[in-house]
XYZ file of C-alpha atoms in Angstrom:
763
model
C 135.419 107.505 78.702
C 135.442 107.930 75.395
C 133.214 110.071 73.814
C 134.461 110.550 70.286
C 132.402 108.674 68.771
C 129.451 109.197 70.412
C 126.895 110.618 68.452
C 125.648 113.973 68.366
C 122.619 113.468 69.704
C 124.385 110.809 72.805
C 126.128 113.719 73.580
C 123.065 116.515 74.276
C 121.524 113.791 75.935
C 124.743 113.782 78.711
C 124.999 117.302 78.568
C 121.244 117.458 79.667
C 121.001 113.812 81.591
C 124.253 115.654 83.941
C 122.598 118.269 85.347
C 119.407 117.785 84.979
C 119.560 114.523 87.793
C 122.051 116.238 90.001
C 119.570 118.924 89.972
C 116.516 115.855 90.783
C 118.786 114.710 93.556
C 119.351 118.338 94.926
C 115.383 118.475 94.845
C 114.890 114.854 96.298
C 116.976 115.017 99.137
C 116.383 118.359 100.009
C 112.256 116.995 100.374
C 113.002 113.816 102.150
C 115.649 115.887 104.744
C 112.774 118.017 105.453
C 109.170 115.341 104.935
C 111.192 113.074 107.720
C 111.036 115.380 110.251
C 107.339 116.149 109.696
C 106.792 112.789 109.565
C 108.355 113.099 112.802
C 106.627 115.714 114.378
C 102.872 113.570 112.788
C 104.782 109.875 114.411
C 104.651 111.573 117.539
C 101.131 111.792 118.588
C 101.385 108.449 117.415
C 104.137 107.433 120.144
C 102.364 109.338 122.295
C 98.951 107.869 122.064
C 100.235 103.672 121.308
C 103.614 104.095 123.518
C 103.465 106.770 126.385
C 100.074 106.177 127.084
C 100.924 102.546 127.696
C 103.636 102.757 129.009
C 102.768 104.786 132.022
C 100.532 102.716 132.669
C 102.337 99.732 132.553
C 104.575 102.125 135.407
C 102.198 103.022 137.207
C 101.394 99.068 137.532
C 104.518 98.283 138.086
C 105.194 101.001 140.822
C 102.290 99.235 142.752
C 103.635 95.800 142.440
C 106.694 96.822 143.606
C 105.500 98.625 146.825
C 103.430 95.179 147.565
C 105.639 92.379 146.844
C 108.309 94.479 148.714
C 105.896 94.602 151.771
C 105.228 90.932 151.981
C 108.872 90.324 151.690
C 108.760 92.565 154.989
C 105.899 90.504 156.982
C 105.559 86.816 157.273
C 102.026 86.444 155.693
C 101.208 86.802 151.732
C 99.900 89.840 150.330
C 96.070 89.836 149.728
C 96.260 92.769 147.967
C 99.576 91.881 145.886
C 98.379 89.528 143.588
C 95.114 91.622 142.702
C 97.634 94.888 141.606
C 99.608 91.540 139.539
C 96.094 90.769 137.606
C 95.881 94.775 136.972
C 99.926 94.382 136.150
C 99.522 91.709 133.971
C 96.272 93.217 132.162
C 98.840 96.848 131.518
C 101.355 94.384 130.389
C 99.529 92.324 127.445
C 97.899 96.097 126.346
C 101.235 97.846 126.213
C 102.829 94.728 123.760
C 99.482 94.501 122.389
C 100.504 97.893 120.650
C 104.402 97.155 120.914
C 103.414 94.593 118.154
C 101.247 95.917 116.073
C 102.529 97.822 112.620
C 100.899 101.593 113.209
C 103.762 102.433 116.345
C 107.152 99.318 114.336
C 106.162 102.429 111.345
C 106.222 105.172 113.916
C 109.520 104.915 115.114
C 112.919 104.517 114.002
C 115.568 102.134 114.931
C 116.745 103.399 118.152
C 112.886 103.370 119.795
C 112.665 99.794 117.711
C 115.302 98.594 119.964
C 114.459 99.822 123.290
C 111.095 98.312 122.703
C 112.736 95.043 122.485
C 114.976 96.177 125.502
C 111.471 97.103 127.932
C 109.642 93.497 125.508
C 112.467 91.244 127.411
C 112.738 92.753 130.896
C 108.219 92.539 131.066
C 109.380 88.374 130.443
C 110.940 88.113 133.362
C 108.796 88.868 135.657
C 106.821 85.556 135.995
C 110.391 84.520 136.660
C 110.856 87.670 139.473
C 107.264 86.905 140.770
C 108.285 83.784 141.847
C 111.552 84.794 143.505
C 109.263 86.582 145.702
C 106.905 83.779 146.080
C 109.449 81.907 147.927
C 111.311 84.123 149.244
C 114.572 84.078 147.750
C 114.772 87.475 147.315
C 114.924 90.311 149.656
C 113.170 93.340 150.067
C 116.128 95.488 147.881
C 115.769 92.344 145.458
C 112.864 92.980 144.659
C 113.258 96.829 144.992
C 115.778 95.999 142.361
C 113.809 93.639 140.061
C 110.897 96.155 139.157
C 113.344 99.143 138.884
C 114.699 97.473 135.684
C 111.321 96.759 134.498
C 110.923 100.360 134.849
C 114.023 102.027 134.153
C 113.749 99.792 130.736
C 109.899 101.569 130.625
C 111.589 104.902 131.113
C 114.340 104.160 127.730
C 111.314 103.684 125.814
C 110.110 106.630 126.980
C 113.835 108.293 126.174
C 113.627 107.099 122.778
C 110.327 108.952 122.267
C 112.434 112.542 122.547
C 113.492 112.909 119.020
C 111.636 114.938 117.699
C 113.203 117.511 114.582
C 112.031 120.955 116.711
C 114.928 121.565 119.525
C 112.887 123.212 121.798
C 110.153 120.273 121.622
C 112.554 118.046 121.685
C 113.902 120.227 124.697
C 110.964 119.823 126.213
C 109.981 116.074 125.875
C 113.016 114.840 127.514
C 112.018 117.790 130.243
C 108.894 115.119 131.263
C 111.202 111.621 131.327
C 113.726 113.458 133.250
C 109.568 113.991 136.138
C 108.567 110.914 135.368
C 111.921 109.580 136.442
C 112.301 111.101 138.897
C 108.374 110.530 139.610
C 110.153 106.563 139.269
C 112.636 107.276 142.125
C 110.169 108.905 144.486
C 107.925 105.876 143.576
C 111.892 103.764 145.432
C 112.199 105.505 148.128
C 107.817 104.800 149.522
C 108.750 101.338 148.508
C 112.149 101.073 150.448
C 110.410 102.975 153.028
C 106.849 100.602 153.278
C 109.241 97.287 153.871
C 111.086 99.264 156.461
C 108.080 100.022 158.333
C 106.602 96.334 158.160
C 109.958 95.105 159.223
C 109.960 97.846 162.126
C 113.785 98.190 160.883
C 115.895 99.177 158.156
C 117.686 95.639 155.851
C 121.537 96.097 155.544
C 122.015 98.450 153.460
C 118.599 99.958 153.163
C 118.920 103.565 154.509
C 122.542 104.753 152.630
C 119.730 103.277 149.504
C 117.075 105.689 150.192
C 118.989 108.573 151.134
C 120.743 107.758 147.581
C 117.549 107.323 146.058
C 116.042 110.989 147.625
C 118.697 112.822 146.696
C 117.945 111.827 143.013
C 114.733 112.058 142.124
C 115.531 115.694 143.784
C 118.391 116.113 141.740
C 116.851 114.700 138.435
C 113.710 117.309 139.271
C 115.650 119.775 139.393
C 117.385 119.235 136.241
C 114.303 118.579 134.645
C 112.401 121.295 135.181
C 114.908 124.136 134.253
C 114.460 122.692 130.654
C 110.912 123.038 130.684
C 108.942 126.017 128.962
C 108.362 128.868 130.988
C 104.450 127.820 130.997
C 105.318 124.291 132.482
C 108.264 125.611 135.220
C 105.526 127.771 136.877
C 103.250 125.453 137.023
C 105.675 123.287 138.444
C 106.256 125.736 140.806
C 102.574 125.739 141.784
C 102.726 122.263 142.020
C 105.391 122.063 144.476
C 104.068 124.628 146.575
C 100.975 122.475 147.062
C 100.563 121.529 150.516
C 101.647 117.152 150.747
C 104.786 118.263 148.242
C 105.851 120.779 150.879
C 104.661 117.681 153.767
C 106.720 115.086 152.119
C 110.374 116.737 151.619
C 109.064 117.519 155.331
C 109.706 114.325 155.589
C 112.446 113.199 153.006
C 114.130 115.121 155.445
C 114.053 113.752 158.190
C 115.123 110.934 156.551
C 117.400 111.776 155.448
C 118.664 113.025 158.821
C 117.921 110.148 160.842
C 120.619 107.353 161.041
C 117.702 104.847 162.174
C 113.784 104.602 161.629
C 112.407 107.347 163.391
C 110.399 106.083 165.921
C 108.563 108.981 165.475
C 108.206 108.695 162.238
C 104.190 109.973 160.858
C 103.762 106.837 158.054
C 100.136 107.910 157.130
C 101.835 111.285 156.641
C 103.623 109.990 154.359
C 101.509 107.761 152.685
C 99.185 110.864 151.731
C 101.815 113.448 150.842
C 103.063 110.475 148.437
C 100.142 109.886 147.212
C 98.915 113.054 146.288
C 102.265 114.624 145.013
C 102.798 110.721 142.939
C 99.090 111.606 141.408
C 100.121 115.062 140.727
C 103.869 114.392 139.062
C 101.642 111.864 137.126
C 98.959 114.286 135.736
C 101.406 117.384 135.256
C 103.758 114.399 132.876
C 100.327 113.737 131.014
C 99.144 116.995 130.119
C 102.734 118.354 129.022
C 102.862 114.839 126.729
C 99.111 116.034 125.360
C 100.379 120.032 124.761
C 103.400 118.440 123.501
C 101.701 116.551 120.854
C 99.173 118.686 120.304
C 102.251 121.596 119.680
C 104.043 118.758 117.050
C 100.654 118.717 115.358
C 100.542 122.333 113.582
C 104.128 122.306 113.833
C 104.693 119.020 111.440
C 101.531 120.914 108.929
C 103.543 124.701 108.166
C 106.806 122.234 107.757
C 104.301 119.626 105.245
C 103.043 123.176 103.977
C 106.250 124.697 103.600
C 107.183 121.549 101.751
C 104.388 121.004 99.845
C 105.729 125.213 98.176
C 108.949 123.957 97.956
C 108.860 120.530 95.751
C 106.871 122.324 93.370
C 109.147 125.102 92.847
C 111.873 122.528 92.287
C 109.304 120.081 90.789
C 108.952 122.564 87.803
C 112.396 124.179 88.531
C 112.881 120.678 87.369
C 110.946 120.190 83.826
C 111.967 124.392 82.669
C 114.731 122.707 83.259
C 114.075 119.433 80.950
C 111.488 120.740 78.256
C 114.443 123.997 77.914
C 116.809 121.572 77.537
C 114.928 119.386 75.595
C 113.497 121.617 72.947
C 117.073 123.309 72.794
C 118.853 120.097 72.722
C 115.694 118.546 69.997
C 116.940 121.472 67.960
C 120.641 121.447 67.929
C 120.563 117.362 66.864
C 117.516 118.708 63.785
C 119.617 121.339 62.358
C 123.329 118.834 63.059
C 121.876 116.131 62.059
C 120.398 118.205 58.665
C 123.929 119.722 57.548
C 125.464 115.523 58.513
C 122.606 114.538 56.018
C 122.979 116.977 53.104
C 126.841 116.454 53.563
C 125.849 112.626 53.441
C 123.931 113.215 50.774
C 126.146 114.870 48.836
C 128.666 112.419 49.196
C 127.543 109.938 48.476
C 124.459 110.297 46.370
C 124.557 113.667 44.325
C 128.142 114.576 43.724
C 129.031 110.210 42.254
C 124.889 111.123 41.073
C 126.515 113.969 38.958
C 129.157 112.761 37.834
C 128.238 109.427 35.813
C 125.619 112.322 34.394
C 128.669 114.129 33.412
C 130.540 111.297 32.279
C 127.288 110.025 30.140
C 127.385 113.661 28.926
C 124.599 114.948 30.399
C 124.344 119.219 30.723
C 124.683 119.996 35.109
C 123.758 122.843 36.142
C 125.709 123.456 39.577
C 123.085 125.764 41.391
C 119.906 123.503 41.137
C 123.305 120.833 41.954
C 123.854 122.936 45.156
C 121.275 124.628 46.328
C 121.241 127.270 49.439
C 121.206 125.480 52.815
C 119.599 127.867 55.621
C 120.950 126.579 58.566
C 120.382 129.804 60.843
C 122.684 132.720 61.813
C 124.625 131.120 64.198
C 127.541 129.278 64.604
C 126.385 126.381 63.249
C 124.284 128.601 60.329
C 128.079 129.576 59.563
C 129.224 125.809 58.388
C 126.188 125.293 56.788
C 127.500 128.218 54.640
C 131.054 126.880 54.633
C 129.115 123.798 53.664
C 127.377 125.323 51.100
C 130.659 126.727 49.591
C 132.582 122.921 50.078
C 128.642 121.902 47.930
C 129.506 124.358 44.962
C 132.869 124.278 44.874
C 132.594 120.155 44.986
C 130.143 119.915 42.152
C 131.918 122.873 40.145
C 135.474 120.950 40.293
C 132.907 117.903 39.236
C 132.046 119.511 36.603
C 135.882 120.940 35.638
C 137.414 117.608 36.793
C 134.995 115.512 33.995
C 135.171 118.195 31.932
C 139.020 117.946 31.457
C 138.691 114.668 31.130
C 136.515 114.490 28.182
C 138.661 116.996 26.427
C 141.705 113.999 27.628
C 139.612 111.270 26.451
C 138.613 113.571 23.275
C 142.619 113.952 22.500
C 143.400 110.288 23.741
C 141.217 109.600 20.550
C 141.867 111.738 18.478
C 145.854 111.078 18.744
C 144.572 107.236 19.296
C 142.620 107.473 15.712
C 145.639 109.354 13.660
C 147.940 106.730 14.686
C 145.638 103.930 13.989
C 144.725 104.920 10.586
C 148.963 105.445 9.697
C 149.303 101.965 11.628
C 146.846 100.144 9.233
C 148.426 102.063 6.208
C 151.799 100.597 6.951
C 150.418 97.386 7.911
C 148.785 97.255 4.234
C 152.244 98.365 3.121
C 153.918 95.522 4.726
C 151.575 93.600 3.566
C 152.805 94.638 0.167
C 156.922 94.756 0.493
C 156.194 91.282 2.051
C 154.340 90.440 -1.167
C 156.454 91.571 -3.752
C 160.312 90.345 -1.758
C 162.306 87.799 -2.545
C 165.241 88.392 -0.240
C 165.036 86.663 2.831
C 167.126 88.252 5.113
C 164.850 91.835 3.573
C 161.757 89.850 4.489
C 163.212 88.896 7.193
C 163.458 92.856 8.465
C 159.530 93.121 6.494
C 158.684 90.952 9.170
C 159.982 91.959 11.953
C 158.439 95.614 10.904
C 155.597 93.704 10.769
C 155.208 92.748 13.896
C 157.035 95.870 15.371
C 153.637 97.637 13.802
C 150.901 95.432 15.101
C 152.335 95.877 18.635
C 152.169 99.263 17.914
C 148.241 99.037 16.564
C 147.514 97.493 19.867
C 149.249 99.796 22.235
C 146.798 102.317 19.773
C 143.748 100.592 20.584
C 144.921 101.008 23.993
C 144.848 104.198 23.940
C 140.873 104.358 22.310
C 140.379 101.905 25.350
C 141.667 104.809 27.638
C 139.252 106.851 25.598
C 136.157 105.092 26.504
C 135.346 103.943 22.448
C 135.607 100.504 20.910
C 139.072 99.843 18.641
C 137.904 99.769 14.535
C 138.797 95.926 14.268
C 135.880 93.872 12.981
C 135.526 90.882 11.451
C 132.911 89.661 9.262
C 133.592 85.645 9.446
C 134.056 84.028 12.198
C 137.479 82.774 12.938
C 139.065 80.124 15.232
C 139.615 79.882 18.029
C 143.398 78.576 17.020
C 143.917 81.509 14.909
C 142.101 83.467 17.595
C 145.453 82.510 19.873
C 148.164 83.130 17.553
C 146.725 86.937 16.531
C 146.684 87.644 20.210
C 150.834 85.590 20.377
C 151.769 88.039 17.647
C 151.707 90.866 19.718
C 153.792 89.682 21.497
C 156.780 91.299 22.233
C 158.515 87.676 23.111
C 156.508 85.529 20.952
C 158.426 83.182 21.206
C 158.598 82.150 24.787
C 154.835 81.163 24.083
C 153.920 77.289 23.470
C 150.318 76.511 22.270
C 149.653 73.986 23.986
C 146.021 71.979 22.441
C 143.919 74.411 21.589
C 140.138 72.027 21.053
C 137.912 73.154 17.687
C 135.700 76.443 18.023
C 135.344 79.262 16.647
C 134.515 83.145 17.844
C 131.636 85.435 16.375
C 133.518 88.237 13.722
C 132.323 90.778 15.832
C 134.403 90.036 19.201
C 137.603 88.534 17.658
C 139.010 92.064 17.328
C 138.643 92.510 21.038
C 139.094 89.138 22.105
C 143.361 89.645 20.388
C 143.209 91.716 22.432
C 142.423 90.907 25.904
C 144.558 87.256 25.511
C 148.152 90.065 23.516
C 147.441 91.913 27.230
C 147.457 89.250 29.341
C 150.364 87.262 26.884
C 152.331 89.892 27.867
C 151.893 90.287 30.717
C 152.975 86.620 31.556
C 156.193 86.767 29.581
C 156.485 90.560 30.606
C 156.554 88.789 34.932
C 158.409 86.267 34.323
C 161.728 85.050 33.822
C 163.667 85.277 30.407
C 164.349 81.591 30.625
C 160.764 79.653 30.962
C 158.094 79.470 28.698
C 154.229 80.436 28.342
C 151.832 78.409 28.165
C 148.175 78.734 26.237
C 145.262 75.753 26.016
C 142.087 76.204 24.944
C 139.402 73.576 25.611
C 135.140 73.954 25.211
C 134.003 74.105 28.836
C 129.676 74.247 29.925
C 129.081 78.260 28.825
C 131.347 79.058 26.697
C 135.260 78.521 25.993
C 138.176 78.458 28.761
C 141.861 79.777 27.160
C 144.416 79.505 29.869
C 147.892 81.222 29.920
C 150.101 79.956 32.702
C 153.613 81.493 32.880
C 156.271 80.007 35.548
C 157.439 83.098 37.711
C 157.360 84.648 40.860
C 153.640 84.596 40.986
C 151.400 87.390 43.172
C 150.964 86.866 46.641
C 146.664 86.687 47.569
C 146.049 89.880 48.303
C 147.342 91.273 44.998
C 145.359 87.602 43.529
C 142.510 89.494 45.663
C 142.949 92.469 44.428
C 143.330 92.055 40.227
C 140.495 89.725 40.312
C 138.436 92.132 42.560
C 139.534 94.579 39.085
C 138.928 92.170 36.791
C 135.233 91.385 38.061
C 134.383 94.754 36.790
C 134.983 97.884 33.493
C 136.066 100.096 36.286
C 137.015 103.966 35.612
C 140.893 104.275 34.421
C 143.128 105.805 36.977
C 145.700 107.890 35.697
C 147.131 107.311 38.988
C 147.019 103.416 38.642
C 149.339 103.345 34.996
C 150.748 100.491 36.220
C 147.892 98.128 36.236
C 147.708 99.452 32.324
C 146.982 96.107 30.913
C 144.311 94.761 33.774
C 142.466 98.046 33.242
C 141.964 97.135 29.212
C 142.234 93.841 30.214
C 137.850 94.606 31.850
C 136.652 96.424 29.769
C 137.298 94.726 27.077
C 136.426 91.342 28.939
C 132.586 93.792 30.567
C 132.069 94.714 26.446
C 131.384 91.060 25.717
C 130.896 89.736 28.680
C 134.146 87.517 29.335
C 135.479 86.084 32.417
C 139.178 86.672 33.627
C 140.235 85.059 36.570
C 144.154 84.938 37.629
C 145.118 81.782 39.880
C 148.152 80.584 41.156
C 150.340 77.831 39.385
C 151.097 74.372 40.108
C 154.288 74.176 41.140
C 154.449 77.551 40.433
C 153.741 80.312 38.632
C 150.142 82.402 38.019
C 147.571 81.049 35.252
C 145.530 83.861 33.599
C 141.927 81.884 32.722
C 139.275 83.051 30.181
C 135.605 82.191 30.156
C 134.803 83.716 26.665
C 130.312 82.819 27.101
C 128.792 80.697 25.134
C 126.940 83.022 22.952
C 130.229 83.916 20.995
C 131.411 80.561 20.272
C 130.617 78.914 17.028
C 131.591 75.787 15.240
C 135.411 76.504 14.249
C 135.819 77.113 10.853
C 136.269 75.089 7.730
C 140.115 75.531 6.537
C 141.263 76.581 2.756
C 140.215 79.198 0.526
C 137.122 79.768 3.283
C 139.633 80.919 5.749
C 141.739 83.942 3.359
C 138.998 84.537 1.835
C 138.161 87.837 3.565
C 137.545 91.329 1.665
C 139.003 94.101 4.273
C 143.031 94.669 5.242
C 142.487 93.006 9.179
C 141.288 89.903 7.201
C 143.926 89.111 5.216
C 146.151 90.094 7.859
C 144.674 87.390 9.682
C 144.680 85.148 7.131
C 148.608 86.199 6.942
C 148.669 86.015 10.289
C 146.450 82.590 10.164
C 148.191 80.426 7.377
C 149.176 77.342 8.469
C 145.644 76.720 9.744
C 145.339 75.235 6.371
C 146.198 72.533 7.905
C 145.573 70.972 11.285
C 145.914 73.381 14.254
C 146.501 70.954 17.012
C 150.448 72.116 17.523
C 151.667 69.981 20.982
C 155.505 70.676 19.975
C 156.639 73.671 19.269
C 157.900 74.583 15.550
C 161.104 75.356 14.371
C 163.344 72.965 17.808
C 165.094 69.439 17.037
C 163.426 68.839 13.707
C 165.490 66.328 11.240
C 168.027 67.504 8.360
C 165.817 65.306 6.346
C 162.746 67.878 6.569
C 165.365 70.702 4.830
C 165.080 70.240 0.919
C 167.330 72.791 -1.725
C 165.530 74.368 -4.672
C 166.937 76.161 -6.898
C 168.688 79.672 -6.197
C 166.462 82.692 -5.783
C 163.499 80.215 -3.956
C 163.425 78.423 -1.221
C 162.496 75.230 0.367
C 159.263 74.047 1.736
C 158.629 69.856 2.860
C 155.923 68.465 5.053
C 157.964 67.354 7.292
C 155.339 64.513 9.374
C 159.022 64.447 11.975
C 157.501 67.101 13.634
C 154.966 65.406 14.774
C 151.463 68.820 13.536
C 152.071 67.106 9.661
C 152.869 71.478 8.737
C 155.229 72.014 5.699
C 158.546 73.860 6.885
C 160.771 76.773 4.656
C 163.400 77.305 4.746
C 165.261 79.803 4.692
C 167.897 79.663 1.243
C 170.044 82.599 -1.200
C 170.223 82.040 -4.291
C 172.972 82.896 -6.691
C 171.478 85.245 -8.192
C 170.717 87.633 -5.347
C 170.757 90.886 -6.311
C 174.165 92.028 -3.437
C 172.505 94.713 -1.045
C 173.683 98.051 -1.306
C 176.506 100.331 0.962
C 175.550 102.893 2.230
C 177.425 105.380 2.862
C 177.612 107.897 5.721
C 179.406 111.310 3.827
C 176.627 112.563 1.849
C 177.534 113.670 -1.789
C 177.203 117.922 -1.903
C 173.877 118.455 -4.003
C 173.066 122.706 -5.829
C 169.873 124.017 -5.081
C 167.860 122.750 -8.254
C 169.449 118.896 -7.437
C 168.164 119.663 -4.441
C 163.976 120.885 -5.544
C 164.973 118.224 -8.362
C 164.694 115.229 -5.981
C 162.279 117.103 -3.867
C 159.608 116.852 -7.018
C 160.466 113.625 -8.012
C 159.843 111.985 -3.922
C 156.227 114.540 -3.888
C 155.250 113.146 -7.200
C 156.552 109.354 -6.537
C 154.738 109.206 -2.994
C 151.588 110.537 -5.205
C 151.399 107.553 -7.647
C 151.681 105.487 -5.039
C 149.320 106.422 -2.270
C 147.308 106.354 -5.657
C 148.478 102.893 -6.459
C 147.811 101.831 -2.833
C 144.183 103.087 -3.113
C 143.586 100.413 -6.237
C 144.920 97.964 -4.995
C 143.108 98.296 -1.804
C 139.837 98.378 -3.333
C 140.659 95.181 -5.235
C 139.666 92.187 -4.016
C 142.811 90.313 -2.673
C 143.462 86.724 -4.951
C 143.492 83.647 -2.619
C 146.722 82.302 -1.152
C 147.372 79.010 -2.392
C 147.198 76.773 1.201
C 150.880 75.184 0.812
C 152.977 78.502 0.179
C 156.235 78.615 0.578
C 157.535 81.108 3.828
C 160.265 82.333 4.727
C 159.917 82.695 8.156
C 160.065 80.728 11.444
C 156.666 79.372 13.137
C 156.835 82.185 15.296
C 156.899 84.980 13.299
C 154.444 83.055 11.269
C 152.352 83.997 14.181
C 153.251 87.155 14.601
């Protein structure tokens, strides 16, 4: 039985219940052992008056009926006295049956006595049949003696079953009285045999030997029974045997034993009077002894019951005291241990998380107030409580230190991110001016690549801002078309050339959410490109649905297992705290933060036939009608607005894109222009009505200088002048850049030529 996971109360109860149950069982056992004998002593009186007296009357009547039956069998006529005796016998048997069938006697009798009572009743049931055999003379004198002797023997067996008293002395005396009764019964058998022989004038075959054995057995039983009597009763029996009738009867017995035939000069009258006197004397002696025995058993039973009551009360009092002490100690231990457990659970589940949450909100926390001293006593439980107090204080202090460290780390992240953001924004503004001034296609392509890298760098800088718990600084005042938002997200992905924009239904995204939605989509698109084979494509589609606008990003990778998919969706469904140990899922953390900020729902699903589909549901409160085309799109005033205008410049024509740009274009779509310029022409064969640009170098293009690896030697004066000139130029460039940034930029023509490919334009 495993008790390791039992509650403290159950364990304490088990510790208490075991000893108390054992003590209670011992008390019940001892009480039962003592109470049983006391009940037996009290039942001795019941057995004497409900079985002893009626049974002795039945024995006496059967003995008289036996003598008369033998005399009738020895003569030739029926005896009227036998009929009268049978009536008296039936009355005695009926009274005995009434007592035997009563509940009082049966309740006082044990199993052995119950069995012997049943045997006695069965033997008495044979009395009518035996009388019939006697009346029809189908049985001889020896058979008649045996018939009645068997019934009387069953009665004495029942009397022996009464001698089961718990006191050894009383039990020995009861058995001695029963032995005297048996010896008196043998004396009655001898009288019946002699009466039959006298009536017939001679012994029947075997009667003389039976008479001798009966007399010898009677003397033997009497001697053994008297030896077990107490001294007073033994002395009384001795006086009885010294009487005239007893002496005369013994002399007549000796005469019968010595003679082989019936003595001719036997004084039958003397035998009858001596037998009657001796038999009545023995019966009275037995009854007096039984009454004395019953009277002695009652005080002894009372003494036993008094001792039993005292022992029972004391034992029960000891059990009650043990139970009360065990309950008090167990309740105290349970209360104190439960107090330590409650304090530990409260600290682990409520107080410590609340302290951490308050610290993360920037609130001040008092360690002494949050981890108060708890007194659990001075024993081992108290020592555990004091140790737990130290653990609580240490835990709260560690939480304070950790949150302080994390807050400082977030400030470092935010500071670095803000600095990086400033530099990246300045770099993007500078690249934008350089792109506008550059005419050389190769240099313009290089600037576009640097522009793309800077855009990705800006997104990573915004990741640091999000990790620090702040919001990125990018924002738009006006709504932006959904297709432009998708293209802006693609422009921030390294493998942008693997991304295909499918059908994007017309819609607009409110300006306050454009930057975060672009960042969110860029993270998901980059995951799709990273976790799919390089030769596969990533599809992006968008459509309006009830409750918002859905953008789906599907890759053709290996996909995710159901467990990993469920775990990823669990993280994306809420905004968790940043865990530095889970840096491999940094994109999921950023997406979850951005989605929670605007109520956007993100879910990953298995794609068919393979891969993963990221479903982004932008809520309806962030969706509006698609903004108008043309100057309204490029009429932005801020740097980010101008960058979005540059990134989405192809939005000046219909934005549907069923085919990938730059692929399978007919040669007729490329038309040459004058040297030094690029050409663009609309090609309906592409299916989207968009102008395509083809880079062409003019003959007057400036040759690229060749870099020299060996630097020339410069004097200190030349170096100083060069550095001064560099510093002056840098300062002048910063002033010019600040002035141009303050001036509104003119709107770009809707179909201005562009040297970049379609993917580069999206970047």
